[in-house]
Amino acid sequence: MASRLRGRVAEKVRELAQRGISPRLEVVLVGDDPASKVYVGAKAKACQEVGIRSATRVLPGEIGAEELDTLIHTLNADPDVDGILLQLPLPRHLDSRAFLDRIAPEKDVDGFHPANVGLLHQGRPRFVPCTPAGIVFLLDEAGVVLEGARAVVVGRSEIVGKPMAALLLARHATVTVCHSRTRELDAVCREADVLVAAIGRPATITAACVRPGAVVIDVGVNRVSDPELLERLYPGDEARRSQLAKRGYTLVGDVDFTAVREVAAALTPVPGGVGPLTIAALLDNTVRAAQQRRGL
Ligand code: NDP
């Protein structure tokens, strides 16, 4: 599905090329967080594959607020830049929200600027945050009916949970949002026809949380380095076991995959589920930015 979305983006890039337009994404990476480096690398590679120009600005972790501010200002003012992505998390001394607020809304391909958040919640989206956008694409491609469906989103972050809920609501689902203080999480989740888990804790969604026949989207990306926990979650999974031995960890989602797959009608894997769609949605947003900035 992600490759289908990338294919559509590549087609749009070719159309723009015929008009002499070549979309350009600038990624800003502050510090040397290993996971962020991997994500940024994957984004750059994906851009290249569909013909989007991209550059990654790597700034030292100890950079001051003024320097980062200046860079964002420069990218905002550069007419050749269509999209700006500030890779999160930022080092502790930098206030992410303040810098996200400074990115020009028409170049905010992550959809985190308050103006874009507002437009999304008013039902006239400009840039939708990439992970929920990718998930809606996935649900559509899979033929999942959202209108009238009961949807439960576990997690209320600005990046995933809240925009996910807004998108499902816009598609006429009946939406419940859960978080760390939700009482009787299992029972609330069991109401869901479509369950989205964006928690950041391994295997929080057990089989007891899932109504038979539900569609389950696992957004979580968690490192597991305990071989016993891994064996409990993925019994006899040699590939994961050898990855843990080699790298010291393996990635698992928020859903107890082995147990939930027996109950759910459909379930996304981690890795290889929502992640590739998130990147494809970023490419799509970048091309949209290139089009919208030129009134196309
Ligand atoms: P946040 O930490 O910002 O939000 C986590 C949410 O989960 C919070 O709302 C929190 O509640 C809630 N939560 C925590 N523990 C529980 C619990 N025991 N029961 C119910 N709710 C709980 O995370 P993000 O939204 O940024 O990311 C969530 C996960 O998705 C992470 O693993 C992240 O790595 C992954 N991710 C994956 C992406 C992809 O492309 N595949 C993209 C983005 C994120 P409260 O608000 O009360 O604290």
Short mmCIF file of C-alpha atoms and ligand atoms in Angstrom, two decimals:
data_model
loop_
_atom_site.label_atom_id
_atom_site.label_comp_id
_atom_site.label_asym_id
_atom_site.label_seq_id
_atom_site.Cartn_x
_atom_site.Cartn_y
_atom_site.Cartn_z
CA MET A 1 0.00 0.00 0.00
CA ALA A 2 2.86 2.35 0.80
CA SER A 3 4.40 1.65 -2.58
CA ARG A 4 1.06 2.39 -4.22
CA LEU A 5 0.97 5.79 -2.48
CA ARG A 6 4.59 6.44 -3.46
CA GLY A 7 3.68 5.55 -7.05
CA ARG A 8 0.92 8.19 -7.02
CA VAL A 9 3.35 10.75 -5.64
CA ALA A 10 5.93 9.90 -8.30
CA GLU A 11 3.25 10.46 -10.93
CA LYS A 12 2.49 13.92 -9.50
CA VAL A 13 6.22 14.72 -9.44
CA ARG A 14 6.43 13.86 -13.15
CA GLU A 15 3.45 16.11 -13.88
CA LEU A 16 5.08 18.98 -12.00
CA ALA A 17 8.36 18.40 -13.86
CA GLN A 18 6.52 19.05 -17.12
CA ARG A 19 5.72 22.52 -15.75
CA GLY A 20 9.34 23.02 -14.75
CA ILE A 21 8.60 22.51 -11.03
CA SER A 22 10.77 20.28 -8.87
CA PRO A 23 9.52 19.90 -5.26
CA ARG A 24 12.12 20.35 -2.54
CA LEU A 25 12.06 19.19 1.09
CA GLU A 26 14.46 20.43 3.77
CA VAL A 27 14.90 18.21 6.80
CA VAL A 28 16.44 19.70 9.93
CA LEU A 29 18.11 17.29 12.34
CA VAL A 30 19.47 18.61 15.63
CA GLY A 31 21.86 16.36 17.57
CA ASP A 32 22.74 12.74 16.99
CA ASP A 33 19.82 10.70 18.29
CA PRO A 34 20.35 7.31 16.57
CA ALA A 35 16.65 6.65 15.88
CA SER A 36 16.19 10.15 14.41
CA LYS A 37 19.17 9.58 12.12
CA VAL A 38 17.57 6.38 10.84
CA TYR A 39 14.23 8.12 10.22
CA VAL A 40 15.87 11.06 8.46
CA GLY A 41 17.90 8.69 6.26
CA ALA A 42 14.76 6.77 5.31
CA LYS A 43 12.94 10.00 4.43
CA ALA A 44 15.82 11.23 2.24
CA LYS A 45 15.97 7.91 0.41
CA ALA A 46 12.21 7.89 -0.16
CA CYS A 47 12.36 11.44 -1.56
CA GLN A 48 15.07 10.43 -3.97
CA GLU A 49 13.07 7.42 -5.17
CA VAL A 50 10.08 9.54 -6.21
CA GLY A 51 12.13 12.42 -7.62
CA ILE A 52 11.71 14.95 -4.78
CA ARG A 53 14.82 17.02 -4.09
CA SER A 54 15.75 16.80 -0.42
CA ALA A 55 18.52 18.02 1.82
CA THR A 56 19.23 17.27 5.47
CA ARG A 57 20.67 20.05 7.63
CA VAL A 58 22.47 18.46 10.56
CA LEU A 59 23.04 20.78 13.50
CA PRO A 60 25.05 19.96 16.64
CA GLY A 61 22.99 19.00 19.69
CA GLU A 62 24.32 21.94 21.70
CA ILE A 63 23.14 24.52 19.15
CA GLY A 64 21.47 27.62 20.62
CA ALA A 65 17.85 28.62 20.04
CA GLU A 66 18.89 31.64 17.99
CA GLU A 67 20.83 29.58 15.46
CA LEU A 68 17.93 27.20 14.93
CA ASP A 69 15.58 30.13 14.68
CA THR A 70 17.77 31.70 12.01
CA LEU A 71 17.87 28.49 9.99
CA ILE A 72 14.08 28.11 10.07
CA HIS A 73 13.70 31.74 9.09
CA THR A 74 16.09 31.26 6.15
CA LEU A 75 14.21 28.17 4.93
CA ASN A 76 10.85 29.95 5.34
CA ALA A 77 12.11 32.80 3.17
CA ASP A 78 13.73 30.64 0.47
CA PRO A 79 11.28 30.48 -2.47
CA ASP A 80 12.91 27.27 -3.72
CA VAL A 81 11.98 25.36 -0.53
CA ASP A 82 8.54 23.71 -0.57
CA GLY A 83 8.59 21.72 2.65
CA ILE A 84 10.37 22.04 6.00
CA LEU A 85 10.53 19.16 8.45
CA LEU A 86 11.99 19.57 11.91
CA GLN A 87 12.90 16.09 13.11
CA LEU A 88 11.72 15.43 16.67
CA PRO A 89 12.66 15.04 19.43
CA LEU A 90 14.83 18.14 19.82
CA PRO A 91 17.48 18.22 22.56
CA ARG A 92 15.96 19.11 25.94
CA HIS A 93 17.10 22.73 26.01
CA LEU A 94 15.13 23.53 22.83
CA ASP A 95 11.34 23.94 23.05
CA SER A 96 9.94 21.87 20.15
CA ARG A 97 6.58 23.62 20.18
CA ALA A 98 8.15 27.06 19.82
CA PHE A 99 10.16 26.01 16.77
CA LEU A 100 7.32 24.10 15.12
CA ASP A 101 5.25 27.28 15.50
CA ARG A 102 7.88 29.21 13.52
CA ILE A 103 7.77 27.03 10.41
CA ALA A 104 5.78 28.79 7.67
CA PRO A 105 2.34 27.07 7.64
CA GLU A 106 2.44 26.70 3.84
CA LYS A 107 5.71 24.72 4.16
CA ASP A 108 4.68 22.73 7.25
CA VAL A 109 4.59 19.28 5.64
CA ASP A 110 4.35 17.59 9.05
CA GLY A 111 1.09 19.42 9.71
CA PHE A 112 2.09 20.47 13.24
CA HIS A 113 1.68 24.26 12.93
CA PRO A 114 -1.36 25.54 14.88
CA ALA A 115 -2.86 26.95 11.67
CA ASN A 116 -2.74 23.52 10.03
CA VAL A 117 -4.00 21.80 13.19
CA GLY A 118 -6.92 24.26 13.25
CA LEU A 119 -7.75 23.66 9.60
CA LEU A 120 -7.74 19.91 10.18
CA HIS A 121 -10.14 20.22 13.10
CA GLN A 122 -12.41 22.47 11.07
CA GLY A 123 -12.67 19.73 8.46
CA ARG A 124 -10.74 21.59 5.74
CA PRO A 125 -7.29 20.06 6.03
CA ARG A 126 -4.21 21.59 4.38
CA PHE A 127 -1.42 19.37 5.69
CA VAL A 128 -2.45 16.33 7.71
CA PRO A 129 0.19 14.84 10.07
CA CYS A 130 1.86 12.03 8.17
CA THR A 131 1.16 9.04 10.42
CA PRO A 132 -2.64 9.49 10.65
CA ALA A 133 -2.77 10.47 6.96
CA GLY A 134 -0.97 7.24 6.08
CA ILE A 135 -3.34 5.24 8.29
CA VAL A 136 -6.45 6.65 6.60
CA PHE A 137 -4.93 5.82 3.22
CA LEU A 138 -4.28 2.28 4.47
CA LEU A 139 -7.84 1.87 5.80
CA ASP A 140 -9.27 3.13 2.50
CA GLU A 141 -7.05 0.82 0.46
CA ALA A 142 -8.11 -2.10 2.65
CA GLY A 143 -11.76 -1.24 2.06
CA VAL A 144 -12.52 -0.59 5.73
CA VAL A 145 -15.80 1.30 6.09
CA LEU A 146 -15.36 4.21 8.50
CA GLU A 147 -18.75 5.88 8.19
CA GLY A 148 -20.79 4.92 11.22
CA ALA A 149 -18.02 2.67 12.54
CA ARG A 150 -16.94 2.77 16.17
CA ALA A 151 -13.32 3.88 16.30
CA VAL A 152 -11.16 3.93 19.40
CA VAL A 153 -7.81 5.73 19.39
CA VAL A 154 -5.49 4.94 22.28
CA GLY A 155 -3.10 7.89 22.72
CA ARG A 156 -3.76 11.63 22.55
CA SER A 157 -0.49 13.06 21.25
CA GLU A 158 -0.42 16.00 18.85
CA ILE A 159 1.50 13.84 16.37
CA VAL A 160 -0.71 10.76 16.21
CA GLY A 161 -3.66 10.41 18.59
CA LYS A 162 -5.41 13.77 18.25
CA PRO A 163 -5.09 14.19 14.46
CA MET A 164 -6.06 10.52 14.04
CA ALA A 165 -9.25 11.15 16.00
CA ALA A 166 -9.99 14.28 13.92
CA LEU A 167 -9.57 12.37 10.66
CA LEU A 168 -11.76 9.48 11.77
CA LEU A 169 -14.41 11.95 12.91
CA ALA A 170 -14.23 13.72 9.55
CA ARG A 171 -14.88 10.34 7.95
CA HIS A 172 -18.03 9.96 10.08
CA ALA A 173 -16.75 7.35 12.53
CA THR A 174 -17.91 7.55 16.14
CA VAL A 175 -14.64 8.24 17.90
CA THR A 176 -13.41 7.63 21.44
CA VAL A 177 -9.95 8.80 22.50
CA CYS A 178 -8.22 6.96 25.36
CA HIS A 179 -5.08 7.86 27.33
CA SER A 180 -3.13 6.89 30.42
CA ARG A 181 -5.98 7.84 32.75
CA THR A 182 -8.77 6.05 30.90
CA ARG A 183 -10.64 3.70 33.18
CA GLU A 184 -11.41 0.17 31.98
CA LEU A 185 -9.29 0.52 28.86
CA ASP A 186 -9.99 -3.08 27.82
CA ALA A 187 -13.76 -2.58 27.83
CA VAL A 188 -13.58 0.72 25.94
CA CYS A 189 -11.27 -0.78 23.31
CA ARG A 190 -13.55 -3.79 22.91
CA GLU A 191 -16.24 -1.46 21.55
CA ALA A 192 -14.08 -0.64 18.55
CA ASP A 193 -14.63 -1.73 14.98
CA VAL A 194 -11.40 0.12 14.24
CA LEU A 195 -8.79 0.31 17.00
CA VAL A 196 -5.70 2.51 16.66
CA ALA A 197 -2.94 2.02 19.23
CA ALA A 198 -0.46 4.90 19.54
CA ILE A 199 0.85 4.46 23.05
CA GLY A 200 4.58 3.73 23.00
CA ARG A 201 4.43 0.70 25.33
CA PRO A 202 4.96 -2.86 24.12
CA ALA A 203 1.92 -5.13 23.95
CA THR A 204 -0.44 -2.83 25.88
CA ILE A 205 -3.28 -3.90 23.60
CA THR A 206 -3.98 -7.52 24.48
CA ALA A 207 -6.50 -9.92 22.97
CA ALA A 208 -8.89 -8.90 25.76
CA CYS A 209 -8.99 -5.36 24.26
CA VAL A 210 -10.10 -6.50 20.83
CA ARG A 211 -13.57 -7.36 19.64
CA PRO A 212 -13.54 -10.36 17.29
CA GLY A 213 -13.46 -9.05 13.72
CA ALA A 214 -12.07 -5.62 14.58
CA VAL A 215 -9.45 -3.87 12.45
CA VAL A 216 -6.38 -3.03 14.52
CA ILE A 217 -3.75 -0.47 13.58
CA ASP A 218 -0.52 -0.69 15.56
CA VAL A 219 1.37 2.62 15.48
CA GLY A 220 3.78 1.92 18.34
CA VAL A 221 7.49 1.46 17.76
CA ASN A 222 9.14 0.10 20.90
CA ARG A 223 12.56 -1.35 21.49
CA VAL A 224 12.57 -4.66 23.31
CA SER A 225 15.91 -5.90 24.59
CA ASP A 226 14.68 -8.51 27.07
CA PRO A 227 14.83 -11.97 25.41
CA GLU A 228 12.17 -13.31 27.81
CA LEU A 229 9.69 -10.59 26.92
CA LEU A 230 10.41 -11.14 23.24
CA GLU A 231 9.79 -14.88 23.58
CA ARG A 232 6.48 -14.16 25.32
CA LEU A 233 5.39 -11.75 22.57
CA TYR A 234 6.74 -13.64 19.56
CA PRO A 235 7.23 -17.28 20.61
CA GLY A 236 9.73 -19.10 18.43
CA ASP A 237 10.37 -16.09 16.15
CA GLU A 238 13.94 -16.84 15.11
CA ALA A 239 14.35 -13.71 12.97
CA ARG A 240 13.50 -11.39 15.87
CA ARG A 241 15.57 -13.40 18.31
CA SER A 242 18.68 -13.19 16.13
CA GLN A 243 18.07 -9.47 15.54
CA LEU A 244 17.98 -8.91 19.29
CA ALA A 245 21.19 -10.90 19.71
CA LYS A 246 22.89 -8.90 16.96
CA ARG A 247 21.65 -5.37 17.63
CA GLY A 248 20.75 -5.63 21.29
CA TYR A 249 17.07 -4.90 20.62
CA THR A 250 14.21 -5.60 18.29
CA LEU A 251 11.22 -3.41 17.42
CA VAL A 252 7.72 -4.33 18.53
CA GLY A 253 4.41 -2.47 18.48
CA ASP A 254 1.85 -1.51 21.11
CA VAL A 255 -0.25 -4.55 20.26
CA ASP A 256 0.34 -8.12 21.42
CA PHE A 257 0.61 -9.26 17.81
CA THR A 258 0.60 -13.02 18.34
CA ALA A 259 -2.53 -13.01 20.52
CA VAL A 260 -4.45 -10.24 18.73
CA ARG A 261 -4.01 -11.71 15.25
CA GLU A 262 -6.19 -14.61 16.39
CA VAL A 263 -9.06 -12.22 17.21
CA ALA A 264 -8.77 -9.29 14.78
CA ALA A 265 -9.97 -9.31 11.19
CA ALA A 266 -6.87 -7.36 10.19
CA LEU A 267 -3.79 -6.13 12.03
CA THR A 268 -0.77 -4.09 10.92
CA PRO A 269 2.69 -5.47 11.73
CA VAL A 270 5.58 -3.65 13.40
CA PRO A 271 7.90 -2.95 11.74
CA GLY A 272 6.66 -2.67 8.17
CA GLY A 273 3.10 -1.48 8.77
CA VAL A 274 2.33 2.12 9.59
CA GLY A 275 5.97 3.28 9.29
CA PRO A 276 6.31 3.01 5.49
CA LEU A 277 2.91 4.68 5.06
CA THR A 278 4.02 7.57 7.27
CA ILE A 279 6.97 8.22 4.96
CA ALA A 280 4.82 7.92 1.84
CA ALA A 281 2.38 10.47 3.34
CA LEU A 282 5.29 12.87 3.92
CA LEU A 283 6.19 12.65 0.23
CA ASP A 284 2.57 13.32 -0.64
CA ASN A 285 2.46 16.37 1.64
CA THR A 286 5.66 17.72 0.08
CA VAL A 287 4.22 17.51 -3.41
CA ARG A 288 1.01 19.13 -2.19
CA ALA A 289 3.07 21.96 -0.72
CA ALA A 290 4.82 22.46 -4.07
CA GLN A 291 1.43 22.57 -5.81
CA GLN A 292 -0.36 24.77 -3.29
CA ARG A 293 2.43 27.35 -3.05
CA ARG A 294 2.02 27.87 -6.80
CA GLY A 295 -1.76 27.92 -6.67
CA LEU A 296 -2.03 24.59 -8.52
P1 NDP B 1 3.35 10.05 23.12
O1 NDP B 1 4.24 9.53 24.19
O2 NDP B 1 3.38 11.48 22.77
O3 NDP B 1 1.83 9.68 23.49
C1 NDP B 1 1.50 8.44 24.04
C2 NDP B 1 0.04 8.44 24.41
O4 NDP B 1 -0.27 7.15 24.96
C3 NDP B 1 -0.32 9.48 25.49
O5 NDP B 1 -1.51 10.14 25.13
C4 NDP B 1 -0.50 8.65 26.76
O6 NDP B 1 -1.46 9.15 27.64
C5 NDP B 1 -0.96 7.32 26.18
N1 NDP B 1 -0.65 6.22 27.08
C6 NDP B 1 0.53 5.93 27.68
N2 NDP B 1 0.43 4.82 28.43
C7 NDP B 1 -0.85 4.40 28.32
C8 NDP B 1 -1.57 3.32 28.85
N3 NDP B 1 -0.98 2.42 29.67
N4 NDP B 1 -2.87 3.20 28.54
C9 NDP B 1 -3.47 4.07 27.72
N5 NDP B 1 -2.83 5.12 27.15
C10 NDP B 1 -1.53 5.28 27.46
O7 NDP B 1 3.64 9.12 21.85
P2 NDP B 1 3.35 9.35 20.27
O8 NDP B 1 1.92 9.55 20.02
O9 NDP B 1 4.32 10.30 19.73
O10 NDP B 1 3.78 7.92 19.73
C11 NDP B 1 3.13 6.74 20.15
C12 NDP B 1 3.88 5.54 19.61
O11 NDP B 1 3.83 5.57 18.20
C13 NDP B 1 5.37 5.50 19.95
O12 NDP B 1 5.77 4.17 20.13
C14 NDP B 1 6.04 6.08 18.73
O13 NDP B 1 7.37 5.62 18.58
C15 NDP B 1 5.15 5.55 17.66
N6 NDP B 1 5.14 6.33 16.41
C16 NDP B 1 5.25 5.65 15.25
C17 NDP B 1 5.22 6.31 14.05
C18 NDP B 1 5.31 5.52 12.79
O14 NDP B 1 5.52 6.10 11.74
N7 NDP B 1 5.12 4.21 12.83
C19 NDP B 1 5.11 7.77 13.97
C20 NDP B 1 4.91 8.39 15.26
C21 NDP B 1 4.95 7.69 16.43
P3 NDP B 1 -1.30 10.57 28.41
O15 NDP B 1 -1.61 11.61 27.37
O16 NDP B 1 -2.31 10.50 29.48
O17 NDP B 1 0.11 10.63 28.89
#
